[in-house]
Short mmCIF file of C-alpha atoms in Angstrom, two decimals:
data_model
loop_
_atom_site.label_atom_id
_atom_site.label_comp_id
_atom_site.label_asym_id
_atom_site.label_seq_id
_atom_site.Cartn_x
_atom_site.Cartn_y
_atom_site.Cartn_z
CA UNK H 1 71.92 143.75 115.93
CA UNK H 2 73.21 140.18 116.70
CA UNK H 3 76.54 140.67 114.35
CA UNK H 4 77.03 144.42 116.62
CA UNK H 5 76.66 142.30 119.86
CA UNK H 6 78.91 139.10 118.50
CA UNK H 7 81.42 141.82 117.77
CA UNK H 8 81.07 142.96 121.17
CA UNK H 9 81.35 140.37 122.78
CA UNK H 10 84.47 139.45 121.15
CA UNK H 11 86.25 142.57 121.34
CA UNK H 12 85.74 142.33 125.08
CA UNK H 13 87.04 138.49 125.33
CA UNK H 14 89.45 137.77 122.77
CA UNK H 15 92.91 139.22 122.02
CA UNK H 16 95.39 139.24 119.26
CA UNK H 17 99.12 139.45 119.06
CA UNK H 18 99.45 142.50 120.74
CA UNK H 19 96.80 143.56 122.73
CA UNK H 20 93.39 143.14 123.64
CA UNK H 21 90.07 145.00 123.10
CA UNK H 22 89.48 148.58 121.99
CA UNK H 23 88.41 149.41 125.23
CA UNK H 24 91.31 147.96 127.33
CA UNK H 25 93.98 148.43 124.41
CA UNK H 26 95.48 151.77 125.06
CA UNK H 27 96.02 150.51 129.42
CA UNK H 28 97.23 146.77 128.16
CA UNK H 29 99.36 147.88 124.89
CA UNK H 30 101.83 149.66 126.63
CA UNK H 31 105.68 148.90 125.91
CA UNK H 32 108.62 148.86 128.18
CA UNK H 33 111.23 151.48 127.19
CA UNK H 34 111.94 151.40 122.89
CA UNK H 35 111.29 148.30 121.01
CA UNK H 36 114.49 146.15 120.22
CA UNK H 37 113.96 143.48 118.20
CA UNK H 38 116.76 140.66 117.03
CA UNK H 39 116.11 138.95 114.29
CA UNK H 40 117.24 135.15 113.69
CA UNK H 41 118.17 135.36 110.18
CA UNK H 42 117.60 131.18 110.07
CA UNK H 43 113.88 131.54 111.08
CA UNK H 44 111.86 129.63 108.31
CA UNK H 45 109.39 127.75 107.77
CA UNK H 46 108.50 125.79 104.28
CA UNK H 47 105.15 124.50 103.62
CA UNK H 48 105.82 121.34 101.57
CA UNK H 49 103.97 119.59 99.21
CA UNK H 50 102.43 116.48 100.81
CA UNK H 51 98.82 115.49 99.47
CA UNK H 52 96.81 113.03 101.69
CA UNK H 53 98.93 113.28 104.57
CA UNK H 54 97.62 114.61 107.38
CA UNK H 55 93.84 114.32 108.80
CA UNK H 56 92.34 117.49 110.54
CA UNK H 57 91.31 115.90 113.97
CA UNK H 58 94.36 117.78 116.49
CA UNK H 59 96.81 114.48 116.60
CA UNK H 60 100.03 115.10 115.25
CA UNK H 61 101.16 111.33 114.51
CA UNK H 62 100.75 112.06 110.55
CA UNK H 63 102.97 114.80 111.24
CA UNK H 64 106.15 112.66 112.22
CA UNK H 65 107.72 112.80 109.32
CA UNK H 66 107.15 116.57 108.34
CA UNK H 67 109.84 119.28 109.08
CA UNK H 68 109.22 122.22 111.23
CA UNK H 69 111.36 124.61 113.02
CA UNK H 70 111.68 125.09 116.73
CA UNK H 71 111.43 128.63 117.90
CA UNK H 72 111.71 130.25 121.86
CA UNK H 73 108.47 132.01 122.94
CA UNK H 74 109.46 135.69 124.04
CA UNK H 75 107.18 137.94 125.52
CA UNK H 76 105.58 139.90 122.81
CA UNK H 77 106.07 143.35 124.08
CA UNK H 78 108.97 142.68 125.35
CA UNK H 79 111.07 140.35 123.25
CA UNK H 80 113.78 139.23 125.81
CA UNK H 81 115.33 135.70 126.20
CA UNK H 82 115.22 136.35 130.49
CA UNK H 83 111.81 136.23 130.27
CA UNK H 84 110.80 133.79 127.81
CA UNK H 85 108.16 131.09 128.13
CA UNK H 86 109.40 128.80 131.23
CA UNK H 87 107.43 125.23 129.57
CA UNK H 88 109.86 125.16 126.66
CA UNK H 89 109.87 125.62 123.05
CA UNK H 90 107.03 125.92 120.32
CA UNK H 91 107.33 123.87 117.23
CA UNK H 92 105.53 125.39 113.80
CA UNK H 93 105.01 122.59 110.79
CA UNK H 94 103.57 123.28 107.66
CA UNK H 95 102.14 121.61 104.20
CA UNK H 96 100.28 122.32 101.44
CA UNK H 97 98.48 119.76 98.88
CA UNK H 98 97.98 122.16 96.39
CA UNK H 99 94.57 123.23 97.57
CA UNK H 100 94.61 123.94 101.17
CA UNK H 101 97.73 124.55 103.43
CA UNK H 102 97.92 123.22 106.95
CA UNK H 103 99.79 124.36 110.23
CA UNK H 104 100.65 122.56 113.29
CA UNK H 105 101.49 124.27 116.52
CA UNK H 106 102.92 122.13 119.28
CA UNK H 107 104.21 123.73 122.30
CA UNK H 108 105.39 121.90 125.82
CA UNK H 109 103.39 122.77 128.83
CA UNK H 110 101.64 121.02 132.12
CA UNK H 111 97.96 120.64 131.21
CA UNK H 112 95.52 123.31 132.51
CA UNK H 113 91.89 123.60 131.25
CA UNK H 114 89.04 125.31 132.72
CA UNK H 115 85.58 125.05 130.95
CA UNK H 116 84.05 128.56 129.58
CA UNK H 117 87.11 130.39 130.84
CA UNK H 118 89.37 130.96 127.92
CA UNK H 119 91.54 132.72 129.73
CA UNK H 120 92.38 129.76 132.18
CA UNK H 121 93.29 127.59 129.05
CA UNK H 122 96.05 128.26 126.47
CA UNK H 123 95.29 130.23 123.32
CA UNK H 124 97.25 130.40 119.94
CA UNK H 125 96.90 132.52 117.31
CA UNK H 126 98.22 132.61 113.61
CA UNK H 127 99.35 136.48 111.88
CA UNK H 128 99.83 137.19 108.42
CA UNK H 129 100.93 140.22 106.63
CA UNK H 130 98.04 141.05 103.75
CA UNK H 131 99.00 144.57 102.83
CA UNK H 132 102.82 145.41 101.71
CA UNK H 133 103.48 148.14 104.50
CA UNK H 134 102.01 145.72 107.09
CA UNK H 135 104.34 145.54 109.99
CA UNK H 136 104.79 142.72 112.25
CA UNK H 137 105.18 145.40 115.32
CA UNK H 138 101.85 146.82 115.75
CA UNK H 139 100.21 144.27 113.88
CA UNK H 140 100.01 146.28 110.82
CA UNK H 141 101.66 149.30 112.51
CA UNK H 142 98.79 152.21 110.93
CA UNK H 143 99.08 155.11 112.78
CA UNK H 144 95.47 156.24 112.66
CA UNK H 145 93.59 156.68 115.78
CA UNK H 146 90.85 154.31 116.58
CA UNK H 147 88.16 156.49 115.95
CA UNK H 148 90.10 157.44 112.57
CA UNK H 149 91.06 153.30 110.95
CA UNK H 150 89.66 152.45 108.13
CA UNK H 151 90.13 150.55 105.10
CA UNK H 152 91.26 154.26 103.33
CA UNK H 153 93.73 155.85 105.99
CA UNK H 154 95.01 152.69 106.55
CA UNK H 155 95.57 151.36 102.96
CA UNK H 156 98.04 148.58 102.73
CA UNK H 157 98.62 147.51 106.49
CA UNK H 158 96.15 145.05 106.46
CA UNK H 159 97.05 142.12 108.96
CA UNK H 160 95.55 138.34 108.59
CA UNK H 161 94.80 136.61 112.01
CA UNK H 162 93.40 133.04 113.37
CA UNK H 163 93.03 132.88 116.55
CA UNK H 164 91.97 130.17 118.65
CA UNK H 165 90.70 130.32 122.40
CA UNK H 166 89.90 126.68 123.46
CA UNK H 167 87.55 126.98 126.25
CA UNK H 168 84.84 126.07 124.66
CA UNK H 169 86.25 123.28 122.34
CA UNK H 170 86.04 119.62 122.80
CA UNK H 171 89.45 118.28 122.02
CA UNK H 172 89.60 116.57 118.59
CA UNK H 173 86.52 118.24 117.65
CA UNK H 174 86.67 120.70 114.12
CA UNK H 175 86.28 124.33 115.02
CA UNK H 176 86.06 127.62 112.72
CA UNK H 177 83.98 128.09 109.82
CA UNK H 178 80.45 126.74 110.20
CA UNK H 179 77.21 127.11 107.94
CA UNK H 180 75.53 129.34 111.23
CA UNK H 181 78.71 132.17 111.55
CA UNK H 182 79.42 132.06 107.74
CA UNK H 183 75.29 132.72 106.94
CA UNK H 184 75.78 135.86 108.78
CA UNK H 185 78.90 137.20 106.70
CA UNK H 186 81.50 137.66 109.22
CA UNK H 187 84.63 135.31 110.55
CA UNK H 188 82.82 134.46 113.68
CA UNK H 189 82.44 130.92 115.57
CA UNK H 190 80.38 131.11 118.81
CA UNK H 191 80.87 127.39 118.93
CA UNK H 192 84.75 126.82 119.37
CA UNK H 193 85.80 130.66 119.50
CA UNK H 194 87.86 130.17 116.51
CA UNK H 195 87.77 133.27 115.17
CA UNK H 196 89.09 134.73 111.74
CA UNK H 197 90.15 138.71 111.50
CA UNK H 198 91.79 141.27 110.49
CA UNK H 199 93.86 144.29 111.63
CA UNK H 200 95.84 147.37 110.85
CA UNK H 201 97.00 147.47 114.44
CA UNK H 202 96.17 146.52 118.50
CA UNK H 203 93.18 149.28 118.30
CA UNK H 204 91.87 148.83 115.17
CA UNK H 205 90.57 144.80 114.94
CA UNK H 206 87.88 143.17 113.80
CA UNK H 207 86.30 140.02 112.72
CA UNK H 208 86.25 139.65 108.83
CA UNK H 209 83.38 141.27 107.06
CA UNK H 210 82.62 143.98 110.62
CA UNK H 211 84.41 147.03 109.80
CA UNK H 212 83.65 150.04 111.97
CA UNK H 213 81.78 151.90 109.43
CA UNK H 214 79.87 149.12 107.60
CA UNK H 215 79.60 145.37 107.87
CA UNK H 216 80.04 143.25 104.77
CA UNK H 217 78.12 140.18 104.59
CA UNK H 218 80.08 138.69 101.57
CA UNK H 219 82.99 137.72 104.47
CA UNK H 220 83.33 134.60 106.03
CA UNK H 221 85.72 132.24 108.29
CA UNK H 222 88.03 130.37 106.53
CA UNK H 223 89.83 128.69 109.08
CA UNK H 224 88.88 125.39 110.22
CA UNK H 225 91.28 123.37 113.37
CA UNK H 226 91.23 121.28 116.56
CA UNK H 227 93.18 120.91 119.44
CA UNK H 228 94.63 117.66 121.78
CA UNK H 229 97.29 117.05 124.57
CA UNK H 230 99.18 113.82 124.91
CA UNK H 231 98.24 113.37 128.56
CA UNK H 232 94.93 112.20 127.00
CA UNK H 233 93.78 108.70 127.10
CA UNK H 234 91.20 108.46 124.64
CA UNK H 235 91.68 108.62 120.92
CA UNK H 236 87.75 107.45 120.30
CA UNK H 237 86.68 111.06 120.53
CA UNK H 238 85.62 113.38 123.64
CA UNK H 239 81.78 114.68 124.25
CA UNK H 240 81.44 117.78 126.27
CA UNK H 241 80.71 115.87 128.96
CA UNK H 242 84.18 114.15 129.56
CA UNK H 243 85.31 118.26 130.69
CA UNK H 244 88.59 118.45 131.36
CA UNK H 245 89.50 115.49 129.46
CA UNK H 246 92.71 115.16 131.77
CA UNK H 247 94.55 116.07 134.98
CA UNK H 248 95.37 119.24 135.90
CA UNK H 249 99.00 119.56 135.90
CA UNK H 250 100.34 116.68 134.08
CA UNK H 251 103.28 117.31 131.85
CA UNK H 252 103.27 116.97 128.27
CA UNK H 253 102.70 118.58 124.86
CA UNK H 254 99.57 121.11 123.58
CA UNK H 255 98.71 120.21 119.64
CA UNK H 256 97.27 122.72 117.33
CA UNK H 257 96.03 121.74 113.89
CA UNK H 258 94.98 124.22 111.67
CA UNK H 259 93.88 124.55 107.85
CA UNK H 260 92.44 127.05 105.10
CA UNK H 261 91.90 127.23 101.93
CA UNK H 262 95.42 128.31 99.70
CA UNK H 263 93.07 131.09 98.06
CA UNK H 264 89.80 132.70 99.19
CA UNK H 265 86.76 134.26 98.26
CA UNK H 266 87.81 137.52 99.81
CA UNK H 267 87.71 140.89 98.47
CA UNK H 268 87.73 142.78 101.15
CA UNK H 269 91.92 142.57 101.60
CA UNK H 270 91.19 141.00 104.74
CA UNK H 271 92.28 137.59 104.07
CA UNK H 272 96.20 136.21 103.03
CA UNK H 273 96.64 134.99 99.93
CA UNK H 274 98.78 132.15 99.56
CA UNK H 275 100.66 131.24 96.40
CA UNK H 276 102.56 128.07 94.97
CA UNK H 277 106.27 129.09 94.76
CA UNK H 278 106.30 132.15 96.13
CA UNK H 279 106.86 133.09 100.14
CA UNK H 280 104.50 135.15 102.67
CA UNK H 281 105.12 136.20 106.16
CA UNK H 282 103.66 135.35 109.58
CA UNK H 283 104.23 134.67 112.97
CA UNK H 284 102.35 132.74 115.64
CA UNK H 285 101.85 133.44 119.12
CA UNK H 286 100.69 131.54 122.44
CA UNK H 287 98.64 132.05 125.97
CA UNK H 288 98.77 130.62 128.53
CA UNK H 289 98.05 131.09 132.18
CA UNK H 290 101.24 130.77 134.08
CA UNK H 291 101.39 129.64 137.87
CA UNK H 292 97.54 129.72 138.07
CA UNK H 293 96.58 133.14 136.81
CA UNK H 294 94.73 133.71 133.84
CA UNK H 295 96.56 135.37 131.46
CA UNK H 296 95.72 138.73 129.78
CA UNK H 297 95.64 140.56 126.14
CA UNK H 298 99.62 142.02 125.97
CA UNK H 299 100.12 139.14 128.14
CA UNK H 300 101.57 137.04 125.25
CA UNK H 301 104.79 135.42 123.83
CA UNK H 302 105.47 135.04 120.02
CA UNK H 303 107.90 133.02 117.74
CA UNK H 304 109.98 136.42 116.81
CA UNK H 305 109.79 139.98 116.80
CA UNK H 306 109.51 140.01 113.23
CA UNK H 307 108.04 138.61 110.50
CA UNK H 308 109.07 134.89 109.89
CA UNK H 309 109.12 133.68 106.14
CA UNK H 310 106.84 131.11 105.07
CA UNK H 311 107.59 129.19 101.73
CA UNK H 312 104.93 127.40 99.71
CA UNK H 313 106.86 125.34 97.10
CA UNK H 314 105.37 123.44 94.14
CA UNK H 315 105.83 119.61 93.94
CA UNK H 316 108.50 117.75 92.61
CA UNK H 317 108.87 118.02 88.80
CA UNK H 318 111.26 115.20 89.05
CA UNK H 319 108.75 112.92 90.62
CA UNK H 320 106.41 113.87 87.95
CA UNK H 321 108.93 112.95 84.71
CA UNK H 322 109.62 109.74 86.51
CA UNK H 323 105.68 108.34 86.41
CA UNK H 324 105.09 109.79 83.18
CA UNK H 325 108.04 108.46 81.70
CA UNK H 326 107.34 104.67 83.32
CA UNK H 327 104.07 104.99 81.96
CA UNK H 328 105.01 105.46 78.62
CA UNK H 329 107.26 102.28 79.03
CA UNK H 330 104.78 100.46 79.95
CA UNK H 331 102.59 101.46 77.20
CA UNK H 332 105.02 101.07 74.49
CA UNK H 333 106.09 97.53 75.88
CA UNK H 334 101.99 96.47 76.08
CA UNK H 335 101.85 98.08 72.73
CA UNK H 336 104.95 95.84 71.16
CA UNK H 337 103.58 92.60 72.51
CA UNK H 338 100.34 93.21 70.90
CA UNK H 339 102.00 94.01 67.57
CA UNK H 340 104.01 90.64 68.20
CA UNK H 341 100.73 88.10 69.21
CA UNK H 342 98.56 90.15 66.20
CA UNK H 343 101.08 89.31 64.00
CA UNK H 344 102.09 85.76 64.69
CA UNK H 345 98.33 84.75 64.80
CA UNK H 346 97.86 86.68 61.24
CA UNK H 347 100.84 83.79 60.29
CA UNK H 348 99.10 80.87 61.65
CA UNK H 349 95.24 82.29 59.88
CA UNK H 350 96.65 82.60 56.86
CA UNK H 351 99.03 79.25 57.02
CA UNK H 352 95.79 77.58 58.09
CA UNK H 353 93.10 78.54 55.56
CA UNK H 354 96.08 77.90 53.06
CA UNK H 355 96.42 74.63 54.01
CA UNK H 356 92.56 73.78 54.33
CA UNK H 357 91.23 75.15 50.99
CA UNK H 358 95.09 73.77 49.34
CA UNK H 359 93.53 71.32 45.87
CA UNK H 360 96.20 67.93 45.31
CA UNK H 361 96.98 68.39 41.32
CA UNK H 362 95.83 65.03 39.70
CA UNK H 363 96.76 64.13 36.19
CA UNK H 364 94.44 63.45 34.14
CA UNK H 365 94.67 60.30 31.56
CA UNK H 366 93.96 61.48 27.68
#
């Protein structure tokens, strides 16, 4: 009963990339004229190798020295450069450290918050293809009716999401998988609303482990992340009681730190699977209420109208013959001046006891 009304209460407050609730999908998923979607063929994103880099905490000053690649934010349903998102560009960055991968959103905007309203503060959300015919358009793109998706008809357009509503999260604070949400089997966080599920398109979307047949208690969120702005003043930590942390309107930069595990526990083909030296697909996606209005579920922009690649390379081989090969040096060398001292002490032993035990030859008078 509590996992049916936590389900609920999602579906009627939270939104992925493109649209909103089953109950308000089929009014807010509606397109204008036939999709058209231009791909830039330079889009990409690599997920380095960089252990003990970064810390989870929503500051992005360990992420200085990390690449990422700058995309425009077009409306989702309507991917046209006229209309894009007016406070500037959003900035994906990526590593891995051969356990866990992390992401870093950063996007320009004047800061706006608005305590227990999510829809009054910005929202981000991460999407990554699962199944092989999962489509970025339509996240997932199955064809089945809402009363008719399930994980048969709609075989192999499973869709991975995070997504992140922050107004309900303390900046700097972790958010997503907790011992309380993951006990009950399902990708839920009524703490931070950082929420892990899956799709096989806008009407068919659920939290991991709730599927509209049967729930699966085996699920869980894997997701953990925080947010910050840089109009903030304190780096000690915020309590719920410092709400809203900063002044409305002041210019400056939304951070978004996010990180999972490379592999998970799933088996539900609900989850992305990410694998050293080999690429996967996503895209990423923001909210954010414009000129005073709270946004709404289609009311979204995105980094593309397609998939965008995402590399996960291995670590340097060369870097690893280097220290193995200085190693050896160094033992060989250590290993030679032993040989050297053993043997020149062996010299001066033996001299020694020759000369104390040596007998003077006397001769003797007949």
């Amino acid at each position: 009963m509590e996992q049916s009304l936590l389900l609920t209460l999602l579906l009627l407050s939270t939104t992925a990339f493109l649209g909103s609730t089953r109950i308000r999908l089929v009014a807010a998923h509606q397109e204008s004229g036939n999709w058209h979607c231009e791909t830039d063929e330079e889009s990409r994103v690599s997920a380095e190798y960089r252990p003990g880099l970064v810390t989870l905490d929503g500051h992005a000053d360990d992420w200085e020295n990390i690449e990422g690649f700058e995309f425009s934010l077009l409306p989702a349903l309507d991917p046209d450069h006229d209309h894009e998102y007016k406070g500037g560009k959003m900035t994906v960055k990526a590593l891995h450290d051969g356990k866990d991968v992390y992401f870093l959103m950063q996007v320009d905007g004047e800061y706006v918050y608005n305590k227990g309203n999510d829809k009054n503060c910005p929202s981000v959300a991460l999407m990554f293809q699962v199944g092989e015919s999962a489509t970025y358009h339509s996240m997932g793109g199955c064809k089945q009716s809402p009363d008719a998706c399930n994980k048969k008809t709609c075989r192999g357009h499973e869709v991975d999401i995070m997504h992140f509503s922050i107004g309900n999260a303390i900046p700097g604070r972790l958010y997503g998988g907790n011992p309380v949400d993951n006990r009950d089997g399902n990708g839920g966080d009524r703490f931070g609303h950082l929420v892990d599920l899956y799709a096989w398109s806008p009407h068919c979307m659920n939290l991991d482990g709730v599927s509209p047949k049967e729930n699966d208690t085996s699920a869980q969120n894997d997701w953990r992340g925080a947010w910050w702005h840089s109009s903030f003043t304190t780096h000690s930590g915020y309590s719920e009681e410092d709400s809203p942390y900063s002044t409305k309107g002041q210019k400056g930069t939304f951070y978004f730190e996010f990180s999972r595990a490379l592999r998970t526990m799933d088996r539900l083909q609900q989850d992305v699977q990410f694998t050293i030296g080999q690429t996967s697909k996503f895209s990423a996606a923001l909210w954010y209420p414009e000129d005073g209005n709270p946004w709404h579920g289609s009311g979204h922009y995105t980094i593309g109208c397609d998939w965008i690649p995402l590399d996960v390379p291995p670590g340097s081989s060369a870097g690893i013959k280097v220290v193995s090969r200085s190693s050896w040096d160094v033992a060989n060398g250590f290993a030679f001046l032993l040989s050297v001292v053993s043997f020149g002490v062996s010299l001066f032993v033996a001299y020694w006891v020759h000369k104390k035990n040596a007998i003077s030859f006397q001769p003797i008078d007949l």
